[in-house]
Coordinates of C-alpha atoms in Angstrom, one line a residue:
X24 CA -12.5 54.1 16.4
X25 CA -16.1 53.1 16.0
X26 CA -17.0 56.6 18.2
X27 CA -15.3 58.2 15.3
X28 CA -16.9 56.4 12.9
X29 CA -20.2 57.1 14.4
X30 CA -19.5 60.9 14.9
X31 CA -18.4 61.2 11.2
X32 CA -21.2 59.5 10.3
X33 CA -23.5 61.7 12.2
X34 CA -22.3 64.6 11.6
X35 CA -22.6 64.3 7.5
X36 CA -26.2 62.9 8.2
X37 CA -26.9 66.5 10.1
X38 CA -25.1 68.5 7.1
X39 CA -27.0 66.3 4.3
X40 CA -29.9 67.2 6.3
X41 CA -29.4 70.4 6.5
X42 CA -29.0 70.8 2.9
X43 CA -32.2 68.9 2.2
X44 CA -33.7 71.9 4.1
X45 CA -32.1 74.6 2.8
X46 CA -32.8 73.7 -0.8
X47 CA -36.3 72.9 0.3
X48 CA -36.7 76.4 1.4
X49 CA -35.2 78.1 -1.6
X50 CA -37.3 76.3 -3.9
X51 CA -40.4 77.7 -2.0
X52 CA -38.8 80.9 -2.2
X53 CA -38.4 80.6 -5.8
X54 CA -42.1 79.3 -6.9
X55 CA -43.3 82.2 -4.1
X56 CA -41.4 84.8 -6.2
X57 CA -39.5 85.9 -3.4
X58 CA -35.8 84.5 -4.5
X59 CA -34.0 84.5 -7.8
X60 CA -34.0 81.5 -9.4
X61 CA -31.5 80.8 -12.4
X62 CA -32.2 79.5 -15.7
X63 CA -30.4 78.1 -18.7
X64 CA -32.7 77.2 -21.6
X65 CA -30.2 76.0 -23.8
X66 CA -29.2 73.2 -21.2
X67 CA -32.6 72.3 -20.4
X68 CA -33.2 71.9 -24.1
X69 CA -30.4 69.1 -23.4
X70 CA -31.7 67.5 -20.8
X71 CA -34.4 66.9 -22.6
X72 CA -33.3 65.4 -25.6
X73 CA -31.3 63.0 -23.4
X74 CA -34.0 62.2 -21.4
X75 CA -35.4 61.1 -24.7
X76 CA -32.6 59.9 -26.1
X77 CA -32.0 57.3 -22.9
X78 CA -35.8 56.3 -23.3
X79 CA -35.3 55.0 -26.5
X80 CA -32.3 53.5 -25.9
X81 CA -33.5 51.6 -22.6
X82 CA -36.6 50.4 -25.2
X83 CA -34.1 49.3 -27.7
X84 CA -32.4 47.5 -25.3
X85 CA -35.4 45.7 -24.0
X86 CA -36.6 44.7 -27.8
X87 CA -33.3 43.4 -28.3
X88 CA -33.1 41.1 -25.8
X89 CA -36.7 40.2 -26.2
X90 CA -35.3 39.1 -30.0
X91 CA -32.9 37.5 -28.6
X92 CA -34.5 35.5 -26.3
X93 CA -37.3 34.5 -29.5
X94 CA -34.3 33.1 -31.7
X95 CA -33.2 31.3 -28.8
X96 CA -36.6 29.7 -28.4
X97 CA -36.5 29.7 -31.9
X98 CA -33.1 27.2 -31.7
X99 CA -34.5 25.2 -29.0
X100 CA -37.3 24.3 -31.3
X101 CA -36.0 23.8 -34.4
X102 CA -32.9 21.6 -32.4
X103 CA -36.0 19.6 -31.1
X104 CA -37.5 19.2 -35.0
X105 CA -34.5 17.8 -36.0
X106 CA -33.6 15.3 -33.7
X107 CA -36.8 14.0 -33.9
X108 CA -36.2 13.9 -37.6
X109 CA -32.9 12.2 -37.5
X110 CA -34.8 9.8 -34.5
X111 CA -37.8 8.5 -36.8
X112 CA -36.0 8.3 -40.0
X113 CA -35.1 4.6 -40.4
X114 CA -31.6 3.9 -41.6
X115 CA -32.8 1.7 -45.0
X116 CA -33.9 4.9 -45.7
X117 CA -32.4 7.0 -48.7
X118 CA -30.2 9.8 -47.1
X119 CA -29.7 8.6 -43.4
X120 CA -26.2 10.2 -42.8
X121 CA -27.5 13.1 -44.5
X122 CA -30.3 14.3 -41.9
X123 CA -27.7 13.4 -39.4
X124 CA -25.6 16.1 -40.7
X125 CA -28.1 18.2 -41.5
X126 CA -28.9 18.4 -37.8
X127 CA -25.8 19.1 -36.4
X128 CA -25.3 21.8 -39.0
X129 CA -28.3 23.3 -37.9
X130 CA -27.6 23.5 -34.6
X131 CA -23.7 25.0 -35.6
X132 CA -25.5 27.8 -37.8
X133 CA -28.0 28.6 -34.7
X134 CA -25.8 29.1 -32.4
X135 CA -22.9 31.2 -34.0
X136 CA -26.3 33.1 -35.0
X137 CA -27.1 33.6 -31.2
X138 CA -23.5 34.8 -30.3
X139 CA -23.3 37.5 -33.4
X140 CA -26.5 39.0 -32.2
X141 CA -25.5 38.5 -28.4
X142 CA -22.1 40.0 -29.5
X143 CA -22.0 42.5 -32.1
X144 CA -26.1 44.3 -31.1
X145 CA -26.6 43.1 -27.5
X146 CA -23.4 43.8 -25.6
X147 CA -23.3 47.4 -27.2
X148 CA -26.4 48.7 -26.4
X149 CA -26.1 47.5 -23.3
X150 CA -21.9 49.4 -23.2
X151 CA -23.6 52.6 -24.6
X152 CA -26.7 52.6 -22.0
X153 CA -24.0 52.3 -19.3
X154 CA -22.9 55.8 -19.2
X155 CA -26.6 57.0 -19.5
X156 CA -27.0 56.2 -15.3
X157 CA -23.8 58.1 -14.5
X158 CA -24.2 61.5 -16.7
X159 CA -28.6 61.8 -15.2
X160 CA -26.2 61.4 -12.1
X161 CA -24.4 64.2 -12.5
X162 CA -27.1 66.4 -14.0
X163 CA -29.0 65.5 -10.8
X164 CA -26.0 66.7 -8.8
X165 CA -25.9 69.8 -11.4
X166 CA -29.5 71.0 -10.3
X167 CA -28.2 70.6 -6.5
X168 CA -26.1 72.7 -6.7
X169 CA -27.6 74.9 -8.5
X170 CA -30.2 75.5 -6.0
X171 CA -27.2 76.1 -3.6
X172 CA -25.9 78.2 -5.3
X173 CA -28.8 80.2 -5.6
X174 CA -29.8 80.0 -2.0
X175 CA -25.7 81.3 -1.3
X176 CA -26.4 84.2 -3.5
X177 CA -29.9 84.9 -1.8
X178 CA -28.5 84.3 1.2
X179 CA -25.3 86.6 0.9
X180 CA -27.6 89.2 -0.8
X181 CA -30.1 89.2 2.6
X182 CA -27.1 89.6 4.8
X183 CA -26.0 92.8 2.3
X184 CA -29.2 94.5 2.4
X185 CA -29.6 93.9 6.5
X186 CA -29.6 97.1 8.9
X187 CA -26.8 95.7 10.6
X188 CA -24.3 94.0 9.0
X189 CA -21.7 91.5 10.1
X190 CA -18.8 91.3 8.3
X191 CA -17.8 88.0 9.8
X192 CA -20.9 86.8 8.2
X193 CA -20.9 88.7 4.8
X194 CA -17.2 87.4 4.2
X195 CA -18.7 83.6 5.2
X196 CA -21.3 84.0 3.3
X197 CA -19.5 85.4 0.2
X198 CA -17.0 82.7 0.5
X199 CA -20.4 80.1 0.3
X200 CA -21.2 81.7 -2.0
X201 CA -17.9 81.3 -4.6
X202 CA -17.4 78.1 -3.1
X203 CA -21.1 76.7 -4.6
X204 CA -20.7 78.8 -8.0
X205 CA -17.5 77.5 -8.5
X206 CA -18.9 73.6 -8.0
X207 CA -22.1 74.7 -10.2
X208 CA -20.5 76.0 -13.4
X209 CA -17.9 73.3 -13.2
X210 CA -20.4 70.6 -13.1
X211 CA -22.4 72.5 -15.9
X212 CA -19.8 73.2 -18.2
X213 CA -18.8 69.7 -18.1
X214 CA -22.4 68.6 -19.4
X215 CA -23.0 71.5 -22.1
X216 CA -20.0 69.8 -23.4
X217 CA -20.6 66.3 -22.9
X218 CA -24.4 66.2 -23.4
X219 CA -24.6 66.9 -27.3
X220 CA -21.2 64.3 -27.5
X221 CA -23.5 61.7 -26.6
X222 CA -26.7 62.8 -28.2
X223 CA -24.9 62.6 -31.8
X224 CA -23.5 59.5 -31.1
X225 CA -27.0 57.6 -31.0
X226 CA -26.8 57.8 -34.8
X227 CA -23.7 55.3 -34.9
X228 CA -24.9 53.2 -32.0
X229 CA -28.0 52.6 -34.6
X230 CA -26.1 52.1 -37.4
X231 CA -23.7 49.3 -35.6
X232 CA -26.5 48.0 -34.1
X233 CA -29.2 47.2 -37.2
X234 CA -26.4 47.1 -39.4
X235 CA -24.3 44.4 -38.0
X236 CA -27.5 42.6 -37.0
X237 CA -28.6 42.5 -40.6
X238 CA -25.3 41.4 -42.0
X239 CA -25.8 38.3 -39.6
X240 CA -29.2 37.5 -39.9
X241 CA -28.6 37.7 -44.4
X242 CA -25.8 35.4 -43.3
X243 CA -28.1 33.1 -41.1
X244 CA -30.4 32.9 -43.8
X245 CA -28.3 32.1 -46.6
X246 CA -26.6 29.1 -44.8
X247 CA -30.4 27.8 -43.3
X248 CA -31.0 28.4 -47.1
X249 CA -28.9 25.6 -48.0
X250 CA -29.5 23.7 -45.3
X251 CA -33.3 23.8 -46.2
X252 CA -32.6 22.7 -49.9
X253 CA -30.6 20.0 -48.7
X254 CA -33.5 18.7 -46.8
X255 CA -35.9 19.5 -49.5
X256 CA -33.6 17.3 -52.2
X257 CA -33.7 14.2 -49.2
X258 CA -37.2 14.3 -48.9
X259 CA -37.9 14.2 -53.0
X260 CA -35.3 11.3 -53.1
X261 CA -37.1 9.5 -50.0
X262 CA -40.7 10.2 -52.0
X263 CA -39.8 9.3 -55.3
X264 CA -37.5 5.8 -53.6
X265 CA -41.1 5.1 -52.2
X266 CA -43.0 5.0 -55.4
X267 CA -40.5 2.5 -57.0
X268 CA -40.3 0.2 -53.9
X269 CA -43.9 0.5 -54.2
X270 CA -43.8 -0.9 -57.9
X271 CA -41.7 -3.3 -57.2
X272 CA -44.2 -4.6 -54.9
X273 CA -47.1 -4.2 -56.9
X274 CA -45.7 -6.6 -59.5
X275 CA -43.9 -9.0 -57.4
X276 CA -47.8 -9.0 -55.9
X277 CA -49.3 -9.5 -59.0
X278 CA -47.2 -11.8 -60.5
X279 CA -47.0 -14.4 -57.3
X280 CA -51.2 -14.4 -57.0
X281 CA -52.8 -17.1 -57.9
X282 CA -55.3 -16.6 -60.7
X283 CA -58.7 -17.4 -59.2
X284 CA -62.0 -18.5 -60.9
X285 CA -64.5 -16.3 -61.4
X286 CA -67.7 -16.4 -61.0
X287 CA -70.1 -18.5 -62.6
X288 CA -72.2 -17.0 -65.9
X289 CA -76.0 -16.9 -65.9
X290 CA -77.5 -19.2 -68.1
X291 CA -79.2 -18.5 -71.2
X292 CA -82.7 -17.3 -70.7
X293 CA -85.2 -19.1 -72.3
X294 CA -87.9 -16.7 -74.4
X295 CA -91.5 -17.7 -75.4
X296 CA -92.3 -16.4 -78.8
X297 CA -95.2 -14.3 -79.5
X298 CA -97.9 -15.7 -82.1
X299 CA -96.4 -12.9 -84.6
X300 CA -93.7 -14.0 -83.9
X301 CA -94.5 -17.9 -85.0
X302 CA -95.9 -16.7 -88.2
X303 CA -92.9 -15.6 -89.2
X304 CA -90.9 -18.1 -88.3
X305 CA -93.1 -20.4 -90.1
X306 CA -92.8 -18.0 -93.1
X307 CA -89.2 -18.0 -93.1
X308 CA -89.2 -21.9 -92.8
X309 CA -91.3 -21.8 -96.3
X310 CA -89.0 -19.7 -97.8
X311 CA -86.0 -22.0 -96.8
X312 CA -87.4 -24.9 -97.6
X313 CA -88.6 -22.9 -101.3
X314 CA -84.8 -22.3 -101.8
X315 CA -83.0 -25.3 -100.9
X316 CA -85.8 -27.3 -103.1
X317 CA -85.2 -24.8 -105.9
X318 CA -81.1 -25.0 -105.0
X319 CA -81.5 -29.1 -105.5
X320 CA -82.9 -28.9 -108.7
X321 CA -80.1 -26.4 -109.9
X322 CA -77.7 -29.1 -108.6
X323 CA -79.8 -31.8 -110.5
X324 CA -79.8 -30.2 -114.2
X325 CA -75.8 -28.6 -113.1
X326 CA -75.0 -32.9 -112.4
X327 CA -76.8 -33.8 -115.5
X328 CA -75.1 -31.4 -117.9
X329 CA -71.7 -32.7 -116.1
X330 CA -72.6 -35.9 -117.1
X331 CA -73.5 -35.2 -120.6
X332 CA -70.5 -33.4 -120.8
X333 CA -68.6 -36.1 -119.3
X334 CA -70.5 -38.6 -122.3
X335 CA -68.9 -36.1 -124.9
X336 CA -65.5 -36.7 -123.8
X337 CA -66.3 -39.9 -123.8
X338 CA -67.7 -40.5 -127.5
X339 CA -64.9 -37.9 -128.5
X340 CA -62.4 -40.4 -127.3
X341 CA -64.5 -43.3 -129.0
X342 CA -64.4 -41.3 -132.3
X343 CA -61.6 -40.6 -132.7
X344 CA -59.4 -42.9 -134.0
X345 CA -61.2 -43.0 -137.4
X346 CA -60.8 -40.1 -140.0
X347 CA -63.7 -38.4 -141.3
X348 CA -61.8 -36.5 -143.7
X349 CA -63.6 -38.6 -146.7
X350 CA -67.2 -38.9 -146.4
X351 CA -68.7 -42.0 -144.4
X352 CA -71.9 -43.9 -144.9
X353 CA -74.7 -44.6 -142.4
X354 CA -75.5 -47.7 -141.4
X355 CA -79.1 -47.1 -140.9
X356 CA -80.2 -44.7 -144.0
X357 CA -76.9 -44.6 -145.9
X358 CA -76.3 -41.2 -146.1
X359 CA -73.0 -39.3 -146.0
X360 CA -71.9 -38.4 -142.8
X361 CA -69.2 -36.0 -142.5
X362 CA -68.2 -34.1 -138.8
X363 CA -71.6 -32.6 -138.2
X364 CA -73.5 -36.1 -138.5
X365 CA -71.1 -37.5 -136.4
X366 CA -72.1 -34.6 -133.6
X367 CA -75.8 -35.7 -134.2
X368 CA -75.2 -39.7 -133.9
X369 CA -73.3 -38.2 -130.6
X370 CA -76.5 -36.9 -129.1
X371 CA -78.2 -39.7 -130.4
X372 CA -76.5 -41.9 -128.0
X373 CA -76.3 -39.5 -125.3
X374 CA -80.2 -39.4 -124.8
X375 CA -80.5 -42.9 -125.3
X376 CA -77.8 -43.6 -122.7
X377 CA -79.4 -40.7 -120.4
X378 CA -83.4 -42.7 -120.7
X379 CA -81.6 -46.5 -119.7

């Protein structure tokens, strides 16, 4: 069994060998100008565009997973940010069991974020650059044969233009011949119909592919949105609970110190006047002393009409009792007094009274 094995084996090695050389030779042949060598533009027009078209493709790919290895980094540090948010924040603090939330929804939102992309962008590109490998397989395998079927026809041509022909080996030959045409154009037909399939279909394997990571990352966005302006109302709450606590403090403070002493004022500086300066002082002093002199004689002749006043009442009280309505007689010189001598004996004793 293994002697079979080994002879089966060998003997494909020698054909593929074989081959190898054959093809080797007919593609000298051909750049030598000496054999045939056929050509289809239109198909090589094809292969080009694929080659192009699996280029870009293998780059998108790479991009891709290069994005979504970033977001993943991405989620690993912002998972890190959080629980060392939700690690420091002390629990007095206002909005505790919010942060604590806030980091688990964070890390929910990343991660379904991850999986979309992984699922609906990564997987697909990599499903559509799958059959890429197998079809530059077969176009491989279509320029083989090719070439043998080129070097069949050469081949079969040589034996038909050769002085002597052998039949036996025209009729092999022709039968090679069929034989690799028939393996050529099956192989190339295949491919002229397959090949522009898959080049049209890049335009929907773009569209999926941006479109449905778009529609994930708006919807990533939106919810870290949220999340954000949750965290940006907790932090405003925590900033403006520290400004009141820190009120509260001041006045409790200010209101429990005791009031101390301060410091002890400078005592009154004592000034030297200048010799101008003593004149006028003196000169002032003269002028007081004028005043209040004249100001005490004012009171003096003010006390003394008081008093004569005061003497009036009291001879008005004296004289009163008696009516002067008839004419009176003076003691002294007998005349007639009516009310205006009475006024002058009035006077009369006023002075007197004012010299005792």
């Amino acid at each position: 069994m293994a002697e079979t094995s080994k002879g089966v084996t060998a003997g494909k090695l020698a054909i593929n060998v074989q081959k190898r050389l054959t093809r080797a030779q007919e593609k000298v042949l051909q750049k030598l100008g000496k054999a045939d060598e056929t050509r289809d533009v239109a198909f090589e027009e094809m292969v080009t565009k694929f080659n192009k078209q699996m280029a870009e493709g293998t780059k998108l790919q790479k991009d891709l997973k290069a994005y979504q290895t970033a977001v993943k980094t991405m989620h690993d540090a912002s998972r890190r940010l959080q629980d060392c948010l939700a690690d420091m924040y002390e629990p007095e603090w206002f909005g505790k069991e919010e942060i604590d939330s806030l980091a688990e929804d964070s890390d929910t939102v990343w991660l379904e974020y991850q999986q979309n992309l992984m699922d609906k962008s990564v997987l697909p590109m990599d499903t559509y650059l799958t059959q890429f490998g197998d079809i530059k397989a077969r176009i491989a395998k279509r320029d083989r044969k090719m070439v043998d079927f080129d070097s069949a026809r050469h081949h079969f041509s040589s034996l038909q233009k050769g002085k002597k022909k052998d039949e036996a080996k025209i009729a092999k030959a022709e039968e090679e011949l069929g034989r690799a045409q028939r393996i050529f154009e099956e192989l190339n037909v295949e491919l002229q119909d397959e090949l522009p399939v898959l080049y049209t279909s890049r335009v929907g394997v773009y569209v999926n592919t941006f479109q449905n990571m778009a529609g994930h990352q708006e919807k990533f966005h939106k919810e870290m949105g949220k999340l954000t302006q949750n965290l940006n109302d907790i932090m405003t709450k925590l900033e403006e609970q520290k400004h009141l606590n820190d009120e509260i403090n001041h006045s409790e403070s200010a209101s429990s110190a005791p009031k101390r002493p301060g410091p002890p004022g400078r005592p009154p500086s004592t000034l030297t006047p200048s010799p101008d300066q003593r004149h006028q002082y003196t000169d002032d002093n003269t002028h007081t002393t004028t005043t209040q002199q004249s100001w005490r004689e004012d009171d003096e002749e003010e006390e003394e009409e008081q008093s004569i006043t005061g003497g009036y009442a009291q001879y008005d009280s004296a004289f009163s009792a008696p009516s002067y309505a008839e004419s009176s007689w003076d003691d002294e010189g007998g005349a007639d007094v009516g009310q205006g001598g009475v006024r002058m004996m009035k006077m009369k004793m006023m002075k007197r009274s004012s010299r005792v």
